[in-house]
PDB file of C-alpha atoms in Angstrom:
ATOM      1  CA  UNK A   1     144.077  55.850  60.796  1.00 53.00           C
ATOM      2  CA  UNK A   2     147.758  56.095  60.754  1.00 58.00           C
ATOM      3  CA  UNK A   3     149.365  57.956  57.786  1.00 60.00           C
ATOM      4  CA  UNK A   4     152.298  57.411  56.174  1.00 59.00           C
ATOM      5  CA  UNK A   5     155.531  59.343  57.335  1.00 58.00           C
ATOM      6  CA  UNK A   6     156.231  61.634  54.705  1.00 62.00           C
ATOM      7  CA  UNK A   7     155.911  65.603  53.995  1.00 72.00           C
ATOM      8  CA  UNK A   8     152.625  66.959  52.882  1.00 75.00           C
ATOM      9  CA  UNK A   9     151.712  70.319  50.995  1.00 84.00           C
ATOM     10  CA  UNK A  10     148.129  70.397  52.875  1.00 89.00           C
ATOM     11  CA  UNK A  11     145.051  68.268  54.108  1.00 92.00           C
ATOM     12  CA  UNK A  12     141.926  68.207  53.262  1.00 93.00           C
ATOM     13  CA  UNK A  13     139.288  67.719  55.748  1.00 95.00           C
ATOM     14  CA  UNK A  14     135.952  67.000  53.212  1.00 92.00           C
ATOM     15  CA  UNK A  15     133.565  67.704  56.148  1.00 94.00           C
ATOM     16  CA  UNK A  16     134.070  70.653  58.828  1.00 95.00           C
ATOM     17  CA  UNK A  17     132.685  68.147  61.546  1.00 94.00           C
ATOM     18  CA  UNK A  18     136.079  66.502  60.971  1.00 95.00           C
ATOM     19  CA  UNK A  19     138.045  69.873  62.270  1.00 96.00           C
ATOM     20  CA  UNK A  20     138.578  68.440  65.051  1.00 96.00           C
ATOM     21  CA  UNK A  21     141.389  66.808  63.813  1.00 94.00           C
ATOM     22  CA  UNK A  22     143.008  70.120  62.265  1.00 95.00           C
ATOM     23  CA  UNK A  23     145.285  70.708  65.154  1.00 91.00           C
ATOM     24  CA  UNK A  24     146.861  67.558  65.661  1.00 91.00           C
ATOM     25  CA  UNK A  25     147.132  67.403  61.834  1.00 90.00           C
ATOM     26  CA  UNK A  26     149.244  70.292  61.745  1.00 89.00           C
ATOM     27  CA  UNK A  27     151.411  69.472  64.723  1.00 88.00           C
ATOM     28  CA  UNK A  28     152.486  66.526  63.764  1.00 88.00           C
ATOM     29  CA  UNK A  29     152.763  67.502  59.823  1.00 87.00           C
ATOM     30  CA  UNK A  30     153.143  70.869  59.758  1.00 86.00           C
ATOM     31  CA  UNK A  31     150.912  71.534  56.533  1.00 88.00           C
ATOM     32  CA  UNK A  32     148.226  73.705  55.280  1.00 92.00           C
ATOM     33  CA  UNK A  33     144.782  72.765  56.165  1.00 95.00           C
ATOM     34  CA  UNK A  34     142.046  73.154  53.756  1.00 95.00           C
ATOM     35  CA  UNK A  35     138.230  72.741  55.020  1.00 96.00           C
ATOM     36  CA  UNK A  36     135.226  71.779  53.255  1.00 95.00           C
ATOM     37  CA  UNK A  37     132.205  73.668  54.641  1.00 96.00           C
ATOM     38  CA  UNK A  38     128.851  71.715  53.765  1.00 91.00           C
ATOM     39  CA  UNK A  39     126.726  73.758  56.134  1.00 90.00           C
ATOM     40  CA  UNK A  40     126.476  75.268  59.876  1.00 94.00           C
ATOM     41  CA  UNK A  41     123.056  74.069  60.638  1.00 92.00           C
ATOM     42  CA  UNK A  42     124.233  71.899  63.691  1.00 93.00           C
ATOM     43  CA  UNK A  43     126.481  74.682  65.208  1.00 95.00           C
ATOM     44  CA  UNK A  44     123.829  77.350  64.754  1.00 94.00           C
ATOM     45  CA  UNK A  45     121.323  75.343  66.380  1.00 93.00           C
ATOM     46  CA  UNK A  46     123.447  74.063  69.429  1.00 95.00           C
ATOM     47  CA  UNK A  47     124.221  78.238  70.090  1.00 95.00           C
ATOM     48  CA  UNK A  48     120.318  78.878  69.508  1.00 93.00           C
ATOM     49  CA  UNK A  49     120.894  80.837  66.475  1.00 92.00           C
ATOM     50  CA  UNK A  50     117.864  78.814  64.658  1.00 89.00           C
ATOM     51  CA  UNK A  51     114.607  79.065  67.056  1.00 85.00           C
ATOM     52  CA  UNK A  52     112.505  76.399  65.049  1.00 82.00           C
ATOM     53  CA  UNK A  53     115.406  73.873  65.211  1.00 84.00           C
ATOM     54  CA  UNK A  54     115.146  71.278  67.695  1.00 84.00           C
ATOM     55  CA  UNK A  55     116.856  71.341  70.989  1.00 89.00           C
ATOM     56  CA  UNK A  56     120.559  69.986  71.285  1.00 92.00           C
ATOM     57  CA  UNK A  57     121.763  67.830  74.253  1.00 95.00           C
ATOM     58  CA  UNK A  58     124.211  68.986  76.108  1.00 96.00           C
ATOM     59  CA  UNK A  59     126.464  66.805  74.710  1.00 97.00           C
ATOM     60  CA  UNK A  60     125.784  68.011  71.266  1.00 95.00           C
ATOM     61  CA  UNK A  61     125.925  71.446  72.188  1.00 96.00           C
ATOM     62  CA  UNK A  62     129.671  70.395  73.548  1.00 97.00           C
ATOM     63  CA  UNK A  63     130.682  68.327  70.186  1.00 97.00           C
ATOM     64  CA  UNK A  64     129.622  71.556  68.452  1.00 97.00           C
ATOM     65  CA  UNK A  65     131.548  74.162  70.739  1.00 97.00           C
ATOM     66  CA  UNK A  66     134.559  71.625  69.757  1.00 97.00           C
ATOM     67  CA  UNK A  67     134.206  71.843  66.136  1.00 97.00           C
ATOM     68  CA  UNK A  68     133.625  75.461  65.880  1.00 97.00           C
ATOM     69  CA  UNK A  69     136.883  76.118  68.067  1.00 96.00           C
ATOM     70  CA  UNK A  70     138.215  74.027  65.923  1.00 96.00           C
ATOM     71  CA  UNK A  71     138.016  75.406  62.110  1.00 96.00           C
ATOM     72  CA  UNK A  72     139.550  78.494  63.590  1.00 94.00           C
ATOM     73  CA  UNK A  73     143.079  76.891  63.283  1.00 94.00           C
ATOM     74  CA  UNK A  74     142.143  76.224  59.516  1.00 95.00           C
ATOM     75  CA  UNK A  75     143.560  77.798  56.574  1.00 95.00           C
ATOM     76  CA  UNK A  76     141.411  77.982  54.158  1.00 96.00           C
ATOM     77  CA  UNK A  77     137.607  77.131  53.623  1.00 97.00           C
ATOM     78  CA  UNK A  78     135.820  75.623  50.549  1.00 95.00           C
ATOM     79  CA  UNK A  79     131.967  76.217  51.400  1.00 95.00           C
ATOM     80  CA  UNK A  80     129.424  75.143  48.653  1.00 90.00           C
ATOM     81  CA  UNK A  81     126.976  77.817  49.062  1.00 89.00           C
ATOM     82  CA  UNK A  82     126.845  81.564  49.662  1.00 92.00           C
ATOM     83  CA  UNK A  83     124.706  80.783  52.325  1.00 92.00           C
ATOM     84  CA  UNK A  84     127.511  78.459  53.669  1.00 94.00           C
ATOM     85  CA  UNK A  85     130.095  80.729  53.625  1.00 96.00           C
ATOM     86  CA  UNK A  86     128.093  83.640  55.164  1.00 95.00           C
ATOM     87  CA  UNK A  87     127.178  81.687  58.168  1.00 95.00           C
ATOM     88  CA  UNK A  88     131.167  80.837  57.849  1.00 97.00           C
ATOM     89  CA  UNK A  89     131.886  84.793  58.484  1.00 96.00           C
ATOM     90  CA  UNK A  90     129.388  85.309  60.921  1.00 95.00           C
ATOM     91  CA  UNK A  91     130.514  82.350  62.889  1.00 96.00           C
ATOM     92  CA  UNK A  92     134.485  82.651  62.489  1.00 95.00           C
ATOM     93  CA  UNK A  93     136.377  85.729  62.528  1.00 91.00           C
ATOM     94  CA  UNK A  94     138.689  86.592  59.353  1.00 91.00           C
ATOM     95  CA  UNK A  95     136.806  83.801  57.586  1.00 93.00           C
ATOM     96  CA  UNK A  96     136.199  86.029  54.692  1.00 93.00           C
ATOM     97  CA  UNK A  97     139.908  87.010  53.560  1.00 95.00           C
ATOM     98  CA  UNK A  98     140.504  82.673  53.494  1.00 95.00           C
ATOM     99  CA  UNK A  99     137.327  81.340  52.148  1.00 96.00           C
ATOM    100  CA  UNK A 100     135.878  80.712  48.913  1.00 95.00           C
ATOM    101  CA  UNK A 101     132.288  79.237  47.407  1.00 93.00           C
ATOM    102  CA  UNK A 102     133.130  76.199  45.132  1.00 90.00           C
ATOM    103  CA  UNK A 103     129.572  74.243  44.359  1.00 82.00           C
ATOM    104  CA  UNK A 104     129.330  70.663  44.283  1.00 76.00           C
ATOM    105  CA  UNK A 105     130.498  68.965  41.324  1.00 63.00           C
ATOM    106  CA  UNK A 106     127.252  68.564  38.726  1.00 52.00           C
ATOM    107  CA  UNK A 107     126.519  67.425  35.238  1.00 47.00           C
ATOM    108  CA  UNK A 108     123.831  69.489  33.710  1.00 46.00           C
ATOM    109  CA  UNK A 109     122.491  68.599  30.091  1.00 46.00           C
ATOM    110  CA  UNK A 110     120.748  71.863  29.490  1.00 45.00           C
ATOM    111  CA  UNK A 111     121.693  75.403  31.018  1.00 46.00           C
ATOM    112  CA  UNK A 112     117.934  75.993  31.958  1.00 44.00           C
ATOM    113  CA  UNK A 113     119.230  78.864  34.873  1.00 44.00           C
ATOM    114  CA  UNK A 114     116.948  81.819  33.441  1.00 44.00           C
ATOM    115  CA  UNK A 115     114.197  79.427  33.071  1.00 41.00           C
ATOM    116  CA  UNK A 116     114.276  78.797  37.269  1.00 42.00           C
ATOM    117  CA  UNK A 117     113.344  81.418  39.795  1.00 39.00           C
ATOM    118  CA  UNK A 118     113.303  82.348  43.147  1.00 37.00           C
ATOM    119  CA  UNK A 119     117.228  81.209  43.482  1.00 38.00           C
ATOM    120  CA  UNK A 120     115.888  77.187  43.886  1.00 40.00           C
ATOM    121  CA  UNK A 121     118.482  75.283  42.384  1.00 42.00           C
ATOM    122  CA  UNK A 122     117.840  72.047  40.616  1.00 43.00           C
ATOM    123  CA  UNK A 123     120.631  69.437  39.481  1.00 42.00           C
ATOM    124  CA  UNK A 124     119.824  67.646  36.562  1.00 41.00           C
ATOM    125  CA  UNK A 125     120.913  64.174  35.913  1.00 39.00           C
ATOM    126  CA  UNK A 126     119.568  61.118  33.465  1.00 37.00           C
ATOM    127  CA  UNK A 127     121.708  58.923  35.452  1.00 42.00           C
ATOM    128  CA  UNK A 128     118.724  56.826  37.330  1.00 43.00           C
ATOM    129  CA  UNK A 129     117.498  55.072  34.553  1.00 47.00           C
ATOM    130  CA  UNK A 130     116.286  56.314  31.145  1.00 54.00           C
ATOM    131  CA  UNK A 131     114.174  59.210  31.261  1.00 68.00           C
ATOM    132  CA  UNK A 132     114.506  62.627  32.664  1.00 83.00           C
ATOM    133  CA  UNK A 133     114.514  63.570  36.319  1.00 83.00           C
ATOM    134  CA  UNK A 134     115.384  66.303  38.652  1.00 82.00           C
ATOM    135  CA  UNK A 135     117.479  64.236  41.994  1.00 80.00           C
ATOM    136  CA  UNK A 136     116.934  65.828  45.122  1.00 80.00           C
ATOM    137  CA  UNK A 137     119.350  64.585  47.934  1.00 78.00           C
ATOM    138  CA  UNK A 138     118.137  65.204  51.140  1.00 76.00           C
ATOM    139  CA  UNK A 139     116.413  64.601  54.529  1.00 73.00           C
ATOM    140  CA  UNK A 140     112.918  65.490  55.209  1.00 74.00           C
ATOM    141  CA  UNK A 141     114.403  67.300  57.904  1.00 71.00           C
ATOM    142  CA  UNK A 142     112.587  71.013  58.353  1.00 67.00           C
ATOM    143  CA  UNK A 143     115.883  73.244  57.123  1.00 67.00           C
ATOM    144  CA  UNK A 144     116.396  70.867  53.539  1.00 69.00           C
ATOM    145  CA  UNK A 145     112.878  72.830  52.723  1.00 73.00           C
ATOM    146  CA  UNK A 146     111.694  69.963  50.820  1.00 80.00           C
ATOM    147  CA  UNK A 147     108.157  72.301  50.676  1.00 81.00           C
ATOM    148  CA  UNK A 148     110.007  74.463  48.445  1.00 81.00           C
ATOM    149  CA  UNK A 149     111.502  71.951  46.161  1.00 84.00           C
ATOM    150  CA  UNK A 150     108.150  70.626  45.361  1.00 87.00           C
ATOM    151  CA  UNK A 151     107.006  73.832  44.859  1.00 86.00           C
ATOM    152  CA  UNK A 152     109.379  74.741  42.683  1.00 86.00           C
ATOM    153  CA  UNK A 153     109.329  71.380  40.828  1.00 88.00           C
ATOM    154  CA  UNK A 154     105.129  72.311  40.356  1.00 91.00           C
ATOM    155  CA  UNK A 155     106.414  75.646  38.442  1.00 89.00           C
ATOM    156  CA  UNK A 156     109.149  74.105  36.715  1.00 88.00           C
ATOM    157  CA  UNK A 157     106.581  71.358  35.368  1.00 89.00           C
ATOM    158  CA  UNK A 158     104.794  74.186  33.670  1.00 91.00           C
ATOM    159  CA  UNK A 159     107.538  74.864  30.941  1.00 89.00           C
ATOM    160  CA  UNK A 160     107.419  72.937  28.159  1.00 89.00           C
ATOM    161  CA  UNK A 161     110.678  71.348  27.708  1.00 86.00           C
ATOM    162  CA  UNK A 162     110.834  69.837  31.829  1.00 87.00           C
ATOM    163  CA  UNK A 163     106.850  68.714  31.445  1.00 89.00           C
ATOM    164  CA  UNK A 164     107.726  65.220  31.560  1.00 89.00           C
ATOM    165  CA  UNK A 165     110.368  65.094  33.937  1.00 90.00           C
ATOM    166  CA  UNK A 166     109.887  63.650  37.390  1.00 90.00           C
ATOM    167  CA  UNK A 167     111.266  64.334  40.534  1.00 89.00           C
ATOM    168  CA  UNK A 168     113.102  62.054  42.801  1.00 86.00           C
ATOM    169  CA  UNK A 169     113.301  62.946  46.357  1.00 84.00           C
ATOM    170  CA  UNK A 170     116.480  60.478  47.996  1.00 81.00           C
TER     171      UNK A 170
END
């Protein structure tokens, strides 16, 4: 996609898989780059960081190599978990002096933190149709631990004011 000629402040690449594109960004706009870190999951597993995660091509392991040489040229980092922005720091020198955790955007209709444990995380939402539900957005893949979100969903069931929610795997 061709852009417009004109003078930007910065970029904003919404997906670190897209860093490929940070150097030819700046070079031909000279402006700040600011990445979106969602996770590291294919970059850990294509350097063998993650032993139960299955086995990346070659190619892969090349495409990731290319991204993570990439994000070095970037500027700044938006990851949307601590756990995000730790493998950031392990994975890219002097990420931690131009990197900051900003969650996802959500709507809760209750603060019901205390009321969770174990650091599980639950995003509530009556947007799916009247009634209450907990949304869960994500593969069945083995590292979206879908095991624990049940889990967690079983404890959560037992407190009064969630005992008629559902959850909604997507």
């Amino acid at each position: 996609m061709a852009l417009p000629n004109s003078s930007y402040n910065i970029f904003h690449i919404i997906d670190h898989s897209n860093s490929v594109y940070i150097n030819k960004l700046k070079k031909k706009y000279r402006t700040k780059i600011l990445v979106t870190c969602h996770d590291f999951i294919a970059i850990k597993s294509a350097l063998k960081k993650i032993p139960e995660s299955t086995k990346t091509s070659i190619l892969g392991r090349n495409l990731q190599k290319w991204i993570l040489n990439s994000i070095y040229s970037s500027d700044f980092f938006a990851c949307d978990s601590m756990q995000t922005e730790n493998d950031l720091i392990n994975l890219v020198s002097r990420a931690e002096i131009k990197s900051k955790v900003i969650h996802l955007g959500t709507e809760l209709s209750r603060n019901y933190d205390n009321q969770c444990s174990n650091n599980n995380q639950f995003f509530l939402s009556n947007k799916i149709s009247v009634g209450n539900y907990i949304l869960h957005v994500g593969s069945a893949a083995w590292y979206k631990n879908r095991k624990s979100v049940i889990a967690s969903f079983t404890r959560l069931k037992k407190i009064e004011a969630f005992k008629n929610f559902q959850l909604v795997l997507v």
